[in-house]
Amino acid sequence: RSKMDGRGTWRFFEPAMDASLQSRRALETDLRAAMDKNEFDLFYQPIYDLRMDRISGFEALLRWRHPERGLVPPDQFIPVAEEIGLITPLGEWVLNRACAQAASWPNELKIAVNVSATQFRDPRLAAVIANALEVSALPPHRLELEITESVLLGNSAETIATLHELKARGLRIALDDFGTGYSSLSYLRSFPFDKLKIDQSFVRDVTAKKGSKLIVRAITRLGKSLGMTTTAEGVETIEQLNQMKAEGCNEAQGYLFSRPVPATELASTILSLRNGLQSLKRSDWGNL
Ligand code: C2E
Ligand code: MG
Ligand code: MG
Ligand code: MG
């Protein structure tokens, strides 16, 4: 509430403020109840290994099926979940669910799980992960955590220690949305990530803008020289794919391969992707 309240100055704006405040409160209330009402679900998007020419795993992407709002995308509720302290139980649910589902997949397939900054700072995180792996019997090397640079903001000793602990347990750590954060390069010095995921904003323009192409080239070379693999995010066209491959990217992910799909559609997605790639290769996919 503003200091000006009561003096009348802001009265004109109050209805609008109240409306947005009310819808925000409603969202918070619904979000708090969503877990018990079983409204969360994980969708999966394939990650394609360009060298091996096969799917190497899937990224778990959280969805909220709201009874009135429909399918709410994570960008609209994860920040709220973080603010109201719900991200810890929600993140735990995601980890348990993703590990349990991945345990039933063929052995060579990995599962990538996004971990938010608040979740990462929770001292219980390592125990939550250990438990998810134990209950599901998923081998640790099949679990990859995706963190963004915001996790590393402040560069605290605890964060680095947690990362080392998780890596020592056999998990793989990827730096997500790489290139869009604050001071990317210093983070690469503090921790040996396994993978850099090149943000889709660079991939989108890679065939149209020279600047994006040069940035992609710089990131892939930097990754390689630091012993990290690179993944192109948001690949939508064959031209983008060919360019990312030419720049030496190891993996690609995007609507060109598949949109995120429900767990029940995983097998059919793998099959249709296999067929689709065969026919693409016969035609314009050239030397892929
Ligand atoms: P992200 O981890 O960078 O995930 C990639 C996002 O790009 C996903 O959006 C995906 O659906 C979308 N995407 C994939 N391929 C393409 C493409 O070819 N074109 C375009 N335009 N978009 C593509 P989504 O599922 O809406 O997730 C958004 C963000 O929400 C994620 O970004 C991640 O930061 C966060 N998120 C999702 N699930 C979780 C979760 O379980 N926990 C946490 N903490 N964050 C999550
Ligand atoms: Mg991600
Ligand atoms: Mg990303
Ligand atoms: Mg993102």
Coordinates of C-alpha atoms and ligand atoms in Angstrom, one line a residue:
R1 CA 0.0 0.0 0.0
S2 CA 1.3 3.4 -1.0
K3 CA 2.0 6.2 1.5
M4 CA -0.4 8.3 -0.5
D5 CA -3.3 6.1 0.5
G6 CA -5.9 7.9 2.4
R7 CA -5.0 11.3 1.0
G8 CA -7.0 10.6 -2.1
T9 CA -4.2 11.3 -4.6
W10 CA -4.1 7.7 -6.0
R11 CA -7.7 7.0 -5.8
F12 CA -8.0 7.2 -9.6
F13 CA -5.6 4.3 -10.0
E14 CA -7.0 2.1 -7.3
P15 CA -9.5 0.1 -9.3
A16 CA -6.8 -1.0 -11.8
M17 CA -4.4 -1.8 -9.0
D18 CA -7.0 -3.7 -7.1
A19 CA -7.9 -5.7 -10.2
S20 CA -4.3 -6.8 -10.9
L21 CA -3.7 -7.4 -7.3
Q22 CA -6.8 -9.6 -7.1
S23 CA -6.0 -11.7 -10.1
R24 CA -2.5 -12.1 -8.7
R25 CA -3.9 -13.3 -5.4
A26 CA -6.3 -15.6 -7.2
L27 CA -3.3 -17.1 -9.1
E28 CA -1.4 -17.6 -5.8
T29 CA -4.4 -19.3 -4.2
D30 CA -4.9 -21.6 -7.2
L31 CA -1.2 -22.3 -7.4
R32 CA -1.1 -23.4 -3.7
A33 CA -4.0 -25.8 -4.3
A34 CA -2.8 -27.1 -7.7
M35 CA -0.4 -29.7 -6.3
D36 CA -3.1 -31.4 -4.2
K37 CA -5.5 -31.2 -7.1
N38 CA -3.0 -33.0 -9.4
E39 CA -3.0 -30.2 -11.9
F40 CA 0.7 -30.3 -12.7
D41 CA 2.1 -32.4 -15.5
L42 CA 5.5 -32.9 -17.2
F43 CA 5.8 -32.6 -21.0
Y44 CA 9.0 -33.9 -22.7
Q45 CA 10.9 -32.4 -25.6
P46 CA 13.5 -34.6 -27.4
I47 CA 17.2 -33.5 -27.5
Y48 CA 18.9 -34.7 -30.6
D49 CA 22.6 -35.8 -30.7
L50 CA 23.9 -34.5 -34.0
R51 CA 27.0 -36.7 -34.1
M52 CA 25.3 -40.0 -33.1
D53 CA 22.3 -39.1 -35.2
R54 CA 19.8 -40.1 -32.5
I55 CA 17.7 -38.8 -29.6
S56 CA 20.0 -38.6 -26.6
G57 CA 17.3 -37.7 -24.1
F58 CA 14.4 -35.5 -23.2
E59 CA 14.0 -32.2 -21.3
A60 CA 11.2 -32.2 -18.8
L61 CA 9.0 -29.1 -19.1
L62 CA 6.4 -28.3 -16.4
R63 CA 2.8 -27.6 -17.3
W64 CA -0.1 -26.5 -15.2
R65 CA -3.6 -27.6 -16.4
H66 CA -5.8 -24.9 -14.8
P67 CA -9.5 -25.8 -14.8
E68 CA -10.4 -22.3 -16.2
R69 CA -7.2 -20.9 -17.6
G70 CA -6.2 -24.0 -19.5
L71 CA -2.6 -25.0 -20.0
V72 CA -0.6 -22.3 -18.2
P73 CA 3.0 -22.1 -19.5
P74 CA 5.8 -22.2 -16.8
D75 CA 7.0 -18.6 -17.4
Q76 CA 3.6 -17.5 -16.1
F77 CA 3.7 -19.4 -12.8
I78 CA 7.2 -20.4 -11.9
P79 CA 8.3 -16.9 -10.9
V80 CA 5.1 -16.7 -8.7
A81 CA 5.9 -20.2 -7.2
E82 CA 9.3 -18.9 -6.3
E83 CA 8.0 -15.8 -4.7
I84 CA 5.4 -17.6 -2.5
G85 CA 7.8 -20.3 -1.5
L86 CA 6.1 -23.0 -3.5
I87 CA 9.0 -23.8 -5.8
T88 CA 10.7 -26.1 -3.3
P89 CA 7.8 -28.7 -3.0
L90 CA 7.0 -28.1 -6.7
G91 CA 10.6 -28.7 -7.8
E92 CA 10.7 -31.8 -5.6
W93 CA 7.6 -33.1 -7.4
V94 CA 9.2 -32.4 -10.8
L95 CA 12.4 -34.2 -9.8
N96 CA 10.6 -37.3 -8.5
R97 CA 8.2 -37.5 -11.4
A98 CA 10.9 -36.9 -14.1
C99 CA 13.2 -39.5 -12.5
A100 CA 10.4 -42.1 -12.1
Q101 CA 9.3 -41.7 -15.8
A102 CA 12.9 -41.7 -17.1
A103 CA 13.7 -44.9 -15.3
S104 CA 11.2 -46.7 -17.6
W105 CA 12.9 -45.5 -20.8
P106 CA 15.7 -47.2 -22.7
N107 CA 19.0 -46.9 -20.8
E108 CA 20.7 -44.6 -23.3
L109 CA 18.1 -41.9 -22.8
K110 CA 18.9 -39.0 -20.4
I111 CA 16.5 -36.8 -18.6
A112 CA 17.1 -33.1 -18.3
V113 CA 15.4 -31.2 -15.4
N114 CA 15.3 -27.5 -14.9
V115 CA 16.2 -26.2 -11.5
S116 CA 15.3 -22.6 -10.6
A117 CA 17.7 -20.3 -8.6
T118 CA 15.6 -20.4 -5.4
Q119 CA 15.3 -24.1 -5.6
F120 CA 19.1 -24.4 -6.1
R121 CA 19.8 -22.4 -3.0
D122 CA 17.7 -24.7 -0.8
P123 CA 20.2 -26.6 1.4
R124 CA 18.0 -29.7 1.0
L125 CA 18.4 -29.9 -2.8
A126 CA 21.2 -32.5 -2.8
A127 CA 19.1 -34.7 -0.4
V128 CA 16.0 -34.3 -2.5
I129 CA 17.9 -35.3 -5.7
A130 CA 19.5 -38.3 -3.9
N131 CA 16.1 -39.4 -2.8
A132 CA 14.6 -39.0 -6.3
L133 CA 17.4 -41.1 -7.8
E134 CA 17.1 -43.8 -5.0
V135 CA 13.4 -44.2 -5.2
S136 CA 13.3 -44.4 -9.0
A137 CA 16.6 -46.4 -9.3
L138 CA 17.6 -44.1 -12.1
P139 CA 21.4 -44.1 -12.5
P140 CA 22.8 -40.6 -11.6
H141 CA 24.6 -40.2 -15.0
R142 CA 21.2 -40.3 -16.7
L143 CA 20.0 -37.1 -14.8
E144 CA 21.1 -33.7 -16.1
L145 CA 20.3 -30.6 -14.2
E146 CA 19.7 -27.4 -16.2
I147 CA 20.5 -24.2 -14.3
T148 CA 20.6 -20.6 -15.5
E149 CA 23.2 -18.0 -14.8
S150 CA 20.9 -16.5 -12.2
V151 CA 21.8 -19.5 -10.0
L152 CA 25.4 -18.3 -10.1
L153 CA 24.7 -14.6 -9.4
G154 CA 26.7 -13.6 -6.5
N155 CA 29.0 -16.5 -7.1
S156 CA 28.7 -17.8 -3.6
A157 CA 31.0 -20.6 -2.2
E158 CA 27.9 -22.6 -1.3
T159 CA 26.5 -22.6 -4.8
I160 CA 29.9 -23.8 -6.2
A161 CA 30.2 -26.4 -3.5
T162 CA 26.7 -27.8 -4.3
L163 CA 27.5 -28.0 -8.0
H164 CA 30.7 -29.9 -7.2
E165 CA 28.8 -32.2 -4.9
L166 CA 26.2 -33.0 -7.5
K167 CA 28.8 -33.6 -10.1
A168 CA 30.8 -35.8 -7.8
R169 CA 27.6 -37.9 -7.4
G170 CA 27.7 -38.5 -11.2
L171 CA 25.0 -36.0 -12.3
R172 CA 25.6 -33.8 -15.3
I173 CA 25.1 -30.0 -15.1
A174 CA 24.1 -27.8 -18.1
L175 CA 24.1 -24.0 -18.2
D176 CA 20.7 -23.1 -19.8
D177 CA 19.8 -20.0 -21.9
F178 CA 23.6 -19.4 -22.3
G179 CA 24.4 -15.9 -23.5
T180 CA 21.4 -14.1 -22.1
G181 CA 22.5 -13.7 -18.5
Y182 CA 24.8 -11.2 -16.8
S183 CA 28.5 -11.9 -17.1
S184 CA 28.5 -15.4 -18.7
L185 CA 32.3 -15.7 -19.0
S186 CA 33.2 -15.5 -15.4
Y187 CA 30.8 -18.3 -14.5
L188 CA 32.6 -20.6 -16.9
R189 CA 35.8 -20.1 -14.9
S190 CA 34.1 -21.0 -11.5
F191 CA 32.6 -24.3 -12.5
P192 CA 33.2 -27.1 -15.1
F193 CA 29.8 -27.4 -16.7
D194 CA 29.2 -30.4 -18.9
K195 CA 27.1 -28.5 -21.4
L196 CA 26.2 -25.0 -22.6
K197 CA 22.7 -24.6 -24.0
I198 CA 22.9 -21.8 -26.5
D199 CA 19.9 -19.6 -26.1
Q200 CA 17.2 -19.7 -28.8
S201 CA 17.5 -15.9 -29.4
F202 CA 20.9 -16.6 -31.1
V203 CA 19.7 -19.7 -32.9
R204 CA 16.7 -17.9 -34.3
D205 CA 18.9 -15.4 -36.1
V206 CA 21.8 -17.6 -36.9
T207 CA 21.0 -17.7 -40.6
A208 CA 19.9 -14.1 -40.9
K209 CA 22.2 -12.0 -38.8
K210 CA 26.0 -12.2 -39.1
G211 CA 26.3 -11.1 -35.4
S212 CA 24.3 -14.1 -34.2
K213 CA 26.3 -16.5 -36.4
L214 CA 29.6 -15.1 -34.9
I215 CA 28.3 -15.4 -31.4
V216 CA 27.2 -19.0 -32.0
R217 CA 30.6 -19.7 -33.4
A218 CA 32.3 -18.1 -30.4
I219 CA 30.2 -20.0 -27.9
T220 CA 30.8 -23.4 -29.6
R221 CA 34.5 -22.8 -29.7
L222 CA 34.6 -21.6 -26.2
G223 CA 32.6 -24.6 -25.0
K224 CA 34.9 -27.0 -26.9
S225 CA 38.1 -25.5 -25.5
L226 CA 36.7 -25.7 -22.0
G227 CA 35.6 -29.3 -22.5
M228 CA 31.9 -28.6 -22.5
T229 CA 29.4 -29.7 -25.2
T230 CA 27.0 -27.3 -26.8
T231 CA 23.3 -27.6 -27.5
A232 CA 21.3 -25.4 -29.8
E233 CA 17.9 -24.4 -28.3
G234 CA 14.9 -23.5 -30.3
V235 CA 15.8 -25.0 -33.7
E236 CA 12.8 -24.5 -35.9
T237 CA 14.2 -24.7 -39.5
I238 CA 16.5 -27.0 -41.4
E239 CA 18.6 -23.9 -42.3
Q240 CA 19.1 -23.2 -38.6
L241 CA 20.0 -26.8 -37.9
N242 CA 22.5 -27.0 -40.8
Q243 CA 24.2 -23.8 -39.6
M244 CA 24.4 -25.0 -36.0
K245 CA 25.8 -28.2 -37.2
A246 CA 28.4 -26.4 -39.3
E247 CA 29.4 -24.4 -36.3
G248 CA 30.2 -27.7 -34.5
C249 CA 27.2 -27.8 -32.1
N250 CA 26.8 -31.3 -30.5
E251 CA 23.1 -31.4 -29.9
A252 CA 19.9 -29.6 -31.1
Q253 CA 16.5 -29.2 -29.6
G254 CA 13.4 -27.4 -31.1
Y255 CA 10.1 -27.5 -32.8
L256 CA 11.9 -28.8 -36.0
F257 CA 12.3 -32.1 -34.1
S258 CA 9.3 -32.0 -31.9
R259 CA 7.3 -29.8 -29.6
P260 CA 7.2 -30.9 -25.9
V261 CA 4.8 -33.8 -25.7
P262 CA 3.0 -35.6 -22.8
A263 CA 4.7 -38.7 -21.5
T264 CA 2.1 -40.9 -23.2
E265 CA 3.3 -39.6 -26.6
L266 CA 7.0 -40.3 -26.1
A267 CA 7.2 -43.6 -28.0
S268 CA 5.2 -42.3 -31.0
T269 CA 7.3 -39.1 -31.0
I270 CA 10.5 -41.2 -31.1
L271 CA 9.1 -43.3 -34.0
S272 CA 7.8 -40.4 -36.1
L273 CA 11.0 -38.4 -35.5
R274 CA 13.0 -41.4 -36.8
N275 CA 10.8 -41.7 -39.9
G276 CA 10.8 -37.9 -40.4
L277 CA 14.6 -37.7 -40.2
Q278 CA 15.0 -40.5 -42.7
S279 CA 12.9 -38.7 -45.3
L280 CA 14.6 -35.4 -44.5
K281 CA 18.0 -36.9 -45.0
R282 CA 17.0 -38.3 -48.4
S283 CA 16.0 -34.9 -49.5
D284 CA 17.4 -31.6 -48.3
W285 CA 19.2 -32.6 -45.2
G286 CA 22.4 -33.1 -47.2
N287 CA 25.4 -34.3 -45.2
L288 CA 23.7 -34.5 -41.7
Ligands
C2E1 P1 14.0 -23.6 -21.0 O1 14.5 -24.5 -20.0 O2 15.0 -22.8 -21.7 O3 13.1 -24.5 -22.0 C1 13.0 -24.2 -23.4 C2 11.7 -23.5 -23.7 O4 11.7 -23.2 -25.1 C3 10.4 -24.3 -23.4 O5 9.4 -23.4 -23.1 C4 10.2 -25.0 -24.8 O6 8.8 -25.4 -24.9 C5 10.5 -23.8 -25.7 N1 10.9 -24.3 -27.0 C6 11.5 -25.5 -27.4 N2 11.8 -25.5 -28.7 C7 11.3 -24.4 -29.2 C8 11.3 -23.8 -30.5 O7 11.7 -24.4 -31.5 N3 10.8 -22.6 -30.7 C9 10.3 -21.9 -29.6 N4 9.8 -20.6 -29.8 N5 10.3 -22.3 -28.3 C10 10.8 -23.6 -28.2 P2 8.5 -23.7 -21.8 O8 8.1 -25.1 -21.7 O9 7.3 -22.7 -21.9 O10 9.4 -23.3 -20.6 C11 9.9 -22.0 -20.4 C12 10.9 -22.0 -19.3 O11 10.3 -22.4 -18.0 C13 12.0 -23.0 -19.4 O12 12.9 -22.5 -20.3 C14 12.5 -23.1 -18.0 O13 13.3 -22.0 -17.7 C15 11.2 -23.0 -17.2 N6 10.8 -24.3 -16.8 C16 10.1 -25.2 -17.4 N7 9.9 -26.3 -16.7 C17 10.4 -26.1 -15.5 C18 10.6 -26.8 -14.3 O14 10.1 -28.0 -14.1 N8 11.2 -26.2 -13.2 C19 11.8 -25.0 -13.4 N9 12.4 -24.5 -12.3 N10 11.7 -24.3 -14.5 C20 11.0 -24.8 -15.6
MG2 MG 15.9 -25.8 -19.9
MG3 MG 16.7 -22.6 -22.4
MG4 MG 14.4 -20.4 -21.0

